[in-house]
Each structure stands twice: as C-alpha cells, then as structure tokens.
Amino acid sequence: MTDNIYLPKIGRIVGIDEETQGARAIKTFKVEFPNSDGFEHNCGQCAMLSMFGKGESMISIASSPLVKEYKQFSIMKMGRVTSAFHAARVGDFIGIRGPYGNQFPLDDWKGRDLVFIGGGVGLAPIWPVIQTAVARREDFGKITVFYGARTSSNIMYEADFEKLKASVEVQLSVDAPEEGWPGYTGFVPANLMDKAPSPDNAIAITCGPPIMIKFVIQNLQALGFADEQIYTTIENKMKCGIGKCGRCNVGKDYVCVKGPVYSWAELKSLPQEY
Amino acid sequence: MVNVEEIRDFAAGLLERGEVKSVLGFRHGSASAFAEPCTLTEADDAASLVWDPTCLNNLALYLVKDRKQQAASKTPDTRPVGIVAKGCDSRAVGVLLQENYFKREDVVVIGISCEGTGVVDPKKLSNKLKGRTASRVTFDGADGISVSVYGDETETVIPAREVLADRCLECRAAAPALNNVVFGDSVEARDYNEPFHAAKEAENVSEDERWATWEHHFDRCLRCFACRAVCPMCYCPECVVDSTTFVVTLGTSAKEKANRIRWCERSANTSESAVYHLTRAIHLAGRCIDCGECERVCPVNIPLRLLNTKLEKEAFEMFEYQAGHDIEQASLLSSFRDEDPNSFIR
Amino acid sequence: MEKILSQEKLREWVDTLDDCEVHAPAFADSVWNYARIEAGADIDLSHTNTIGSIKTFVFPQREVFFRFEKKDGVPLLTSTLPDPIPTVVFGVRPCDGRGMPRNDTVFNKEFEDPYYWARRDKLTLIGLACNQPHSPNCFCQSVGGSPHSEEGLDILMTDLGDRFHVKGITAKGVEIMERGRDAFDAVSDSDQADAGKIHETSRSYPQRPLGDLDAIPEALRENFDSPLWADMAQHCIGCGICTFLCPTCHCFDINDEVTSPTSGEGERVRTWDNCQFPDFTMHTSGHNPRGDLGSRLRQRVNHKFLYFVENHNTQQCTGCGRCITECPVGIDIVAVLERVSQ
C-alpha cells in the first residue's frame, strides 16, 4: 500500500511551557512519538498538527533538528485548533504529519555572520536555526540575536536566552518602557538600527508580525544588506501541506512546499498575497 | 411594448444630471443568448442597455453589494444608485427598504413592466432543447418566445407559457409597484397559473414522496453556494452555515472563533445540504419576493423556489403578508398582531 | 486498435462490462450529468457535455480520509482508503479527457495522493469525439486541444451516424475493447475515411479565439496590478460554480466532522473548495491575502493561464466552457483573457 500522506502519526504531549499570558497566550509543547515512528526535520520546516475532532493547523517546528527525542512547537491561541492545544494537558495525544516545506540553507552560510531578528511568536520558526548555529558555533562568524516582545513577561524561551548569551550576542527589547528593564525599549526595527549590525559577509534572518518584518527589511536594506542576504519565513492558510489544496498558493509557488523559507530576493518576485 | 430606447434615455439622463452615481441594468452577454448585469457610470454607456426575456438577474443584489462596499470604504460614495427592476426585483428593493438596509432616496427604481409575460427559464429551455444551447432568444410580442439553437440556426417559436419561468406564470404583480418611473404597460390580467400554483401542486403528494424528492435534490447539491450568493436577502456578513465567520478582526478572540458552532459541515451530503437549504428557506420566510434567482443559478437544477414559495404561501395565507408589496408595512418577522394564530408572543 | 461498432451493438459491449461500475451521461432534472447505468439498454450518447466534469470519479466532492476514535485513551485512526471496483465512463468529451492528465500532475507531483490514485488506477475513460461544438462557449482548439483529442482518454469513439468508429488508445482501453470483441466489426478504409472527414469537419467550426497562447502569461504578469480585475469581477457573486464544474480545478478543504459528540468519534473529510470563496485564504487573524473579488478572479485566471504554465508548461484549462456558460452573471474567461491581452 502506498504511504498514506494524510494519515497523521500519533504524538504525545510530554511537556507544556507557558511562554506568555493573555488573550493570545503562547504555550510551548514538547511532543514525543509513542509509537517510535517519528521523523527527522530541517531548520524552518513545519508540521501539520491535529486535535482530532477540531482539525489541523500548520505549525513551525521550533526545536533543533539535532534534538531527536522530541519535537517542540510554540503555539499562539488563535482559533479552534490552537485553543484545543491550549486546553490540552501533559499526556494528551495529538496527530502529527510532516515535516513540510523547505529549509534555511544553513550549510550555505558557513563562515558568515548571522543576524537573527525575531518578534513575538515569530521567534519560533527561526529558533531551530539559532539552536543549530550555536551547536555548530565554529562554522559561523559573529552571531547576533535580536528579539522583541510587547513586555518583558511576553519574552519567549526566557531561560534559553540566558544560556544563549554565553555564545552569541543577545539584544532583547520591549515595546513600552518598563521599570528595571535592562535591555532596549522600543520596537524591534528600531533596536536593529540602534545596534546597526554590519552587512559584510552577513546573513539576516527575520520572522515576526508582518508589519515588523516589513520595517526590519527596510532597515536591513538601509544598513546595506542586499536582497540575497535577507531571509524570512512566510505563512498562509494551509490545509494539505503538500502542494495540492491550493490555499497557500502565491504566484507559481505553493508555500507549503516551495516555502516557507524565502530570501527577500525570491520573495520579491512573488505576488504579495500572504 | 417596452421601448428600450426610452429606458436608455432615462438612464442616460439620470447619469448626465448626476442624480445617480451608477445605473444597474442589463446588456448583451459575451457568453450566450442571455443578458448579463452591467453597471453604468457614464451616460454614453446607456446605449448598451437591453431589455428582453433573457434579462433574468435580480439586480437588487448589487444594491446590497454597493452598500457593503461603501460601508467598508474609507471614502464612501453614498450617492443614489439607479436600478432597472422588474416587478419582482422592485419588491426585493421594497424588502430591503422595510429592513432599513438603505433609504428610499438612496435608490432610483427604473421599473419595467413584464406586460403579462415575464422572463425565460433557462432550465425549461434546456429541457426543450435537450441540453443544447440557445444562441438567440427573443419575445415576439404576443405569446411566443422565438429561439435559435446554437449550431442549428433555424428559429423555433415556443409558446411563452412553456418556457417562461414558473414565477412569471404565477406572478401577482408584473408591474413594479415601487418605482420612480415605469416603462411598459401595466397588464394585470394574466391567464397563466394562479399564485402559488407550483407550491400547491407539490403539497398534493404524500409526505414520504416529498421527502424522497427532496432527499434526491439535496443529494445532488454541490454546495457551490450560488443560491445564497445571488440572493439579495442573504446579506448577512456571517451565515450560520459557514464554519468560519467573516467578521473576524484582529481583535476577535480565539475563544469566539473556537466556540463558533458548526451548524452545518462542509460535506455535500444529504443531511448537511438539507440543513443548509432548509435553514436558508426559514431565514427567507416573509422576506423572499420570489425572484427565483436561487433556482435559476443552481447548476444542477434543484427546485429551490418551491421551498421559498411554500413559506411565502404560508405567510400569505396565515398573515395576509406579501413581502415587499408595501414598504410602509412592518416586516412579517418583526411584527405581531393580536389575531396572530400563535399565542406565545402575546 | 481500431474497430467499428454499430449503434445496436453498443449496448452489447456495455453488457460485457458487468463486473465494472459503468457510468454514462443521463438527462435528468433538465441537465446532462453522469449517472451509473446498470445495463447497456440504459446508455444514451446523444448528450452535449455533462454539467459536472469527470474529476468527480477521482476527486469526489466528499472523501473520508480516515475515522478517528479513542481506544483506551489513545487515538485510534482507521484509514478509509477506497478500493473501488473497475469503473468505466462512457461519453467523455475530449475537453474533459484532457483535464485528467492535468489532474494527475497535481495529485502526483512531490507527494502522491493515495485517495486520488486508488480511484484513478481503476478508471477507464471512453471518450466521444464532438462532431460539432455543443455551445458557443467551446474553445478546446484555442487551448491546444481538439474536438477529437485523445489526450487522457483510454478509448476514443467517433459517431459516424449509424455506427461508431472506436479506437483503443491505451492498454487499459484495448483490454475493455477486447472484452466486447464480439460486438465489434473490422474497420474498413471507408470507415477510416468517414471518421477522418468527421474529425476534419469538427475542427472547422468557429470557436472562441484566445489568440497567441504563448503571449498570455506575459500579459497576465504585466496586468497583475491592473484595475481591470476589480472591474471584471464587479458583478461576480463569489459562488463556486466556475471552479466546481471545472474539469481541472482541484482545490480542497480538510475538516474534522464529529459523528458522536459524546465519544469524540468522527471522520477527517476532504471536500471541494474554491478560490472564489472569501474564507479560502483568510488567516485565523482575519487577515485575508485575497480579500476582494478582483484578486480572487485574478487568482483563478492566473492559476490556469500563468502559474500552471510556469510550473507544468501547459494551461490548466481545456476549453470546455462550463465556467462561462454556467456563470450566473456572465463572467467569461475568454473575454477576460481578451481584455488583459489588449
């Protein structure tokens, strides 16, 4: 029998971290494969997660490909499926199929400086790249991670950032003034201009709310980054994940297959239908 | 006889004097013998207007569409709109006025009397031609519809009553009562079918047979939602049968979205399609003006009009209510009277 | 393999396929559509084109992917991959036939769709050449096809008046012909000449022209931001007729349908979906990348005449004309392409 690509594997939630609170809370789920039928993935890929009876949602795999025991997903509470995830408990079962999409071309970036710019839940898709780059620290030049959240309590992966500081430069920001905040106050694009990383032999990788991405790219260009040096990851509504259902179609691409990772040079050639 | 030149002149005049921002009318279609809707904004374009028995669409739909567009626009253009309307179409404008969808001064009704005939039912025509396409359909002015068949250019005259839409055969008001102007003679005496003829016929069969018939029809439904999309009364920004709501904004909470009840699944099967069509019919009770658009657009020919006229008949028999006939009247479902048969409201 | 089949023997041939599901056009509810026939006596090939396309045989409106339930607290999934008996479809018009290889491309590509192929592998398509266009909206020849195109078909029949010329195109088709071998006669030179004549005549009827097909992608690229789209979609009602009736439109939705709210049992179901519906691309945030009718009409046209060409070097349109004829408000893809090409 042909492999049934629509039939999800069973995953079990083995850990839940509450990243942020509020109406659009973010939780990070660690998922294991109890039937030992897990899959390998690359940085930037996604998986279609199911809550049976509620439906499926395409979610970025937020853990590093080097971590084999589990996969990690950071999910913002937005609709039917994600609300079901937020109501789930450790030990609950989910469906999971994938991995889908292309990847960040990390191997092509050997010897270069890496500048990561993330905002809000947009940190999740680039987190595995950061983790992998750190694990292969000697392969790359200077690594800088910009990350901004609305308030300090909305900062994702807080504990991991502390560990990260040992090997890379971390530039955190919050949108509004906060008493005792040691980092930058203001939006991510402004923090980026303030620190002005050099474009020489560098690659910038950004993900966050669409409006943030827009200004980050403008600012990167102002700093001298060429279109080929800027990478981002886009999302669209997806149903199948395998380039058939037509929902994520942008120009000639099905984002679920050809994306979600694009250089700005590639993205510019597609219609802005995302 | 309706003189189409008079309609063109009137429309051009409205546009020329700036009394309307646009005129909704009919023009020759590029695709078939049937006319298609058009929106004129220049007086010069009025020459393209046509009037014949293939002017099927109820253009009141586009009044609703315009209203929605202006509501969403940062620079709304709220000037009046002119609309070419048959008797049934004018009643649709009437219902929209009763429901305060817009004001009387927002619309200039260019009424056209069907003069005792009406428009062609493409399905009946298709039946006559066994699926072949008509390349030309004209009304001979008496009681004949003249039809040329595509690929076989001979002209056949078919008695009007054999290809006229059912609603036209049962029409109670072929001249638009609500109007700013009417073209054509008001012909009240008609010797076609009595009102609600088809609904009454359908009631004559047993419940089991009726259910079997509708099961057959619901089974064939493609769920293309053309019936809903074409209906001027189906103007709700969100519909109970949709699994998603279109009034989602950046501020809509996850809870609200997650808790949205799916009254009807997307699957096109008997139960879900029955829920869809029956819910729609109920929501049109006392509102449907029998323009027959839902039935006309259905690609698989589900006789949807029957569902609606059945409820229209109930409204008429129980409450002497006819949707869109009198815009001063409160709408059926938002009013009650002491003599209403149900006691719960009192 | 080429044979001659008399009108009377057609029924005989159909009857030899008694272990197959046989479908043929039928005129019911004032419309031609495919229906299952039980015996050769039921076959009627006097149809124009069917309202629904043959995609429904491989991509049904509703496909259950699997059932889900809970067993000892663990989700148990039962695949519902179909295992149909061989299905033979008569009377397929060449435009629909040409749609099939285009669908094959979509459902193959990088990921093979097992539900599609379970049905596709069991399907035999018997075409019927069009002796003349059925509708003023036929434009098969304008998109590289022809009224007697064999592409995608297993057998092509041509109506010679009192008899059919029957040509086996694929091994699958030849096998179906072999089964009814007693019904067929040998083909003579004059039969061949008659078929050739009919084919030639069928190509001579005027069809809606599209001009230079190769120039269309560039015209669409250039007009991406054109105000024409909003103008042409002005009267669009946003229904699903054009895409649902299209032989090559393949977009779909996947939903969970709970059959027992108490146990949480249910089915994951694929249903047809449509790029003209407003929720098709709407994100959960409410952001909609194609939020207006103009951009959605552009998507339908671009997908068929630009994106598909870029990816697969052919149009995703076979000129059947259904989307034109059935559009309730006269939106006409040929007229649309004419306007953007001007």
mmCIF file with all atom_site columns, N, CA and C in Angstrom, chain C residues 284-303:
data_model
loop_
_atom_site.group_PDB
_atom_site.id
_atom_site.type_symbol
_atom_site.label_atom_id
_atom_site.label_alt_id
_atom_site.label_comp_id
_atom_site.label_asym_id
_atom_site.label_entity_id
_atom_site.label_seq_id
_atom_site.pdbx_PDB_ins_code
_atom_site.Cartn_x
_atom_site.Cartn_y
_atom_site.Cartn_z
_atom_site.occupancy
_atom_site.B_iso_or_equiv
_atom_site.pdbx_formal_charge
_atom_site.auth_seq_id
_atom_site.auth_comp_id
_atom_site.auth_asym_id
_atom_site.auth_atom_id
_atom_site.pdbx_PDB_model_num
ATOM 1  N N  . THR C 1 284 ? -6.409  32.992 10.326  1.00 0.00 ? 284 THR C N  1
ATOM 2  C CA . THR C 1 284 ? -7.219  32.974 11.554  1.00 0.00 ? 284 THR C CA 1
ATOM 3  C C  . THR C 1 284 ? -7.254  34.351 12.206  1.00 0.00 ? 284 THR C C  1
ATOM 4  N N  . SER C 1 285 ? -6.270  35.195 11.871  1.00 0.00 ? 285 SER C N  1
ATOM 5  C CA . SER C 1 285 ? -6.253  36.549 12.442  1.00 0.00 ? 285 SER C CA 1
ATOM 6  C C  . SER C 1 285 ? -7.300  37.447 11.802  1.00 0.00 ? 285 SER C C  1
ATOM 7  N N  . GLY C 1 286 ? -7.886  36.986 10.681  1.00 0.00 ? 286 GLY C N  1
ATOM 8  C CA . GLY C 1 286 ? -8.824  37.830 9.944   1.00 0.00 ? 286 GLY C CA 1
ATOM 9  C C  . GLY C 1 286 ? -8.154  38.460 8.734   1.00 0.00 ? 286 GLY C C  1
ATOM 10 N N  . HIS C 1 287 ? -6.806  38.448 8.726   1.00 0.00 ? 287 HIS C N  1
ATOM 11 C CA . HIS C 1 287 ? -6.080  38.966 7.562   1.00 0.00 ? 287 HIS C CA 1
ATOM 12 C C  . HIS C 1 287 ? -6.386  38.090 6.356   1.00 0.00 ? 287 HIS C C  1
ATOM 13 N N  . ASN C 1 288 ? -6.698  38.734 5.224   1.00 0.00 ? 288 ASN C N  1
ATOM 14 C CA . ASN C 1 288 ? -7.026  37.951 4.032   1.00 0.00 ? 288 ASN C CA 1
ATOM 15 C C  . ASN C 1 288 ? -6.192  38.423 2.841   1.00 0.00 ? 288 ASN C C  1
ATOM 16 N N  . PRO C 1 289 ? -5.219  37.580 2.422   1.00 0.00 ? 289 PRO C N  1
ATOM 17 C CA . PRO C 1 289 ? -4.350  37.981 1.316   1.00 0.00 ? 289 PRO C CA 1
ATOM 18 C C  . PRO C 1 289 ? -5.101  38.217 0.001   1.00 0.00 ? 289 PRO C C  1
ATOM 19 N N  . ARG C 1 290 ? -6.232  37.569 -0.190  1.00 0.00 ? 290 ARG C N  1
ATOM 20 C CA . ARG C 1 290 ? -7.057  37.853 -1.370  1.00 0.00 ? 290 ARG C CA 1
ATOM 21 C C  . ARG C 1 290 ? -8.459  38.205 -0.889  1.00 0.00 ? 290 ARG C C  1
ATOM 22 N N  . GLY C 1 291 ? -8.571  39.412 -0.366  1.00 0.00 ? 291 GLY C N  1
ATOM 23 C CA . GLY C 1 291 ? -9.790  39.809 0.326   1.00 0.00 ? 291 GLY C CA 1
ATOM 24 C C  . GLY C 1 291 ? -10.898 40.348 -0.563  1.00 0.00 ? 291 GLY C C  1
ATOM 25 N N  . ASP C 1 292 ? -10.618 40.553 -1.856  1.00 0.00 ? 292 ASP C N  1
ATOM 26 C CA . ASP C 1 292 ? -11.672 41.108 -2.713  1.00 0.00 ? 292 ASP C CA 1
ATOM 27 C C  . ASP C 1 292 ? -11.880 40.228 -3.940  1.00 0.00 ? 292 ASP C C  1
ATOM 28 N N  . LEU C 1 293 ? -13.035 40.429 -4.575  1.00 0.00 ? 293 LEU C N  1
ATOM 29 C CA . LEU C 1 293 ? -13.427 39.585 -5.705  1.00 0.00 ? 293 LEU C CA 1
ATOM 30 C C  . LEU C 1 293 ? -12.464 39.709 -6.880  1.00 0.00 ? 293 LEU C C  1
ATOM 31 N N  . GLY C 1 294 ? -11.923 40.886 -7.074  1.00 0.00 ? 294 GLY C N  1
ATOM 32 C CA . GLY C 1 294 ? -10.992 41.103 -8.183  1.00 0.00 ? 294 GLY C CA 1
ATOM 33 C C  . GLY C 1 294 ? -9.752  40.240 -8.034  1.00 0.00 ? 294 GLY C C  1
ATOM 34 N N  . SER C 1 295 ? -9.193  40.212 -6.848  1.00 0.00 ? 295 SER C N  1
ATOM 35 C CA . SER C 1 295 ? -7.978  39.416 -6.652  1.00 0.00 ? 295 SER C CA 1
ATOM 36 C C  . SER C 1 295 ? -8.289  37.926 -6.738  1.00 0.00 ? 295 SER C C  1
ATOM 37 N N  . ARG C 1 296 ? -9.523  37.571 -6.418  1.00 0.00 ? 296 ARG C N  1
ATOM 38 C CA . ARG C 1 296 ? -9.886  36.153 -6.495  1.00 0.00 ? 296 ARG C CA 1
ATOM 39 C C  . ARG C 1 296 ? -10.143 35.720 -7.943  1.00 0.00 ? 296 ARG C C  1
ATOM 40 N N  . LEU C 1 297 ? -10.729 36.601 -8.744  1.00 0.00 ? 297 LEU C N  1
ATOM 41 C CA . LEU C 1 297 ? -10.886 36.287 -10.169 1.00 0.00 ? 297 LEU C CA 1
ATOM 42 C C  . LEU C 1 297 ? -9.497  36.173 -10.811 1.00 0.00 ? 297 LEU C C  1
ATOM 43 N N  . ARG C 1 298 ? -8.615  37.091 -10.437 1.00 0.00 ? 298 ARG C N  1
ATOM 44 C CA . ARG C 1 298 ? -7.249  37.070 -10.969 1.00 0.00 ? 298 ARG C CA 1
ATOM 45 C C  . ARG C 1 298 ? -6.558  35.750 -10.614 1.00 0.00 ? 298 ARG C C  1
ATOM 46 N N  . GLN C 1 299 ? -6.785  35.287 -9.396  1.00 0.00 ? 299 GLN C N  1
ATOM 47 C CA . GLN C 1 299 ? -6.165  34.034 -8.971  1.00 0.00 ? 299 GLN C CA 1
ATOM 48 C C  . GLN C 1 299 ? -6.641  32.872 -9.840  1.00 0.00 ? 299 GLN C C  1
ATOM 49 N N  . ARG C 1 300 ? -7.935  32.820 -10.115 1.00 0.00 ? 300 ARG C N  1
ATOM 50 C CA . ARG C 1 300 ? -8.481  31.714 -10.905 1.00 0.00 ? 300 ARG C CA 1
ATOM 51 C C  . ARG C 1 300 ? -7.875  31.731 -12.314 1.00 0.00 ? 300 ARG C C  1
ATOM 52 N N  . VAL C 1 301 ? -7.826  32.907 -12.894 1.00 0.00 ? 301 VAL C N  1
ATOM 53 C CA . VAL C 1 301 ? -7.319  33.015 -14.259 1.00 0.00 ? 301 VAL C CA 1
ATOM 54 C C  . VAL C 1 301 ? -5.799  32.801 -14.288 1.00 0.00 ? 301 VAL C C  1
ATOM 55 N N  . ASN C 1 302 ? -5.096  33.439 -13.356 1.00 0.00 ? 302 ASN C N  1
ATOM 56 C CA . ASN C 1 302 ? -3.643  33.290 -13.307 1.00 0.00 ? 302 ASN C CA 1
ATOM 57 C C  . ASN C 1 302 ? -3.229  31.846 -13.047 1.00 0.00 ? 302 ASN C C  1
ATOM 58 N N  . HIS C 1 303 ? -3.967  31.181 -12.164 1.00 0.00 ? 303 HIS C N  1
ATOM 59 C CA . HIS C 1 303 ? -3.602  29.802 -11.867 1.00 0.00 ? 303 HIS C CA 1
ATOM 60 C C  . HIS C 1 303 ? -3.653  28.963 -13.139 1.00 0.00 ? 303 HIS C C  1
#
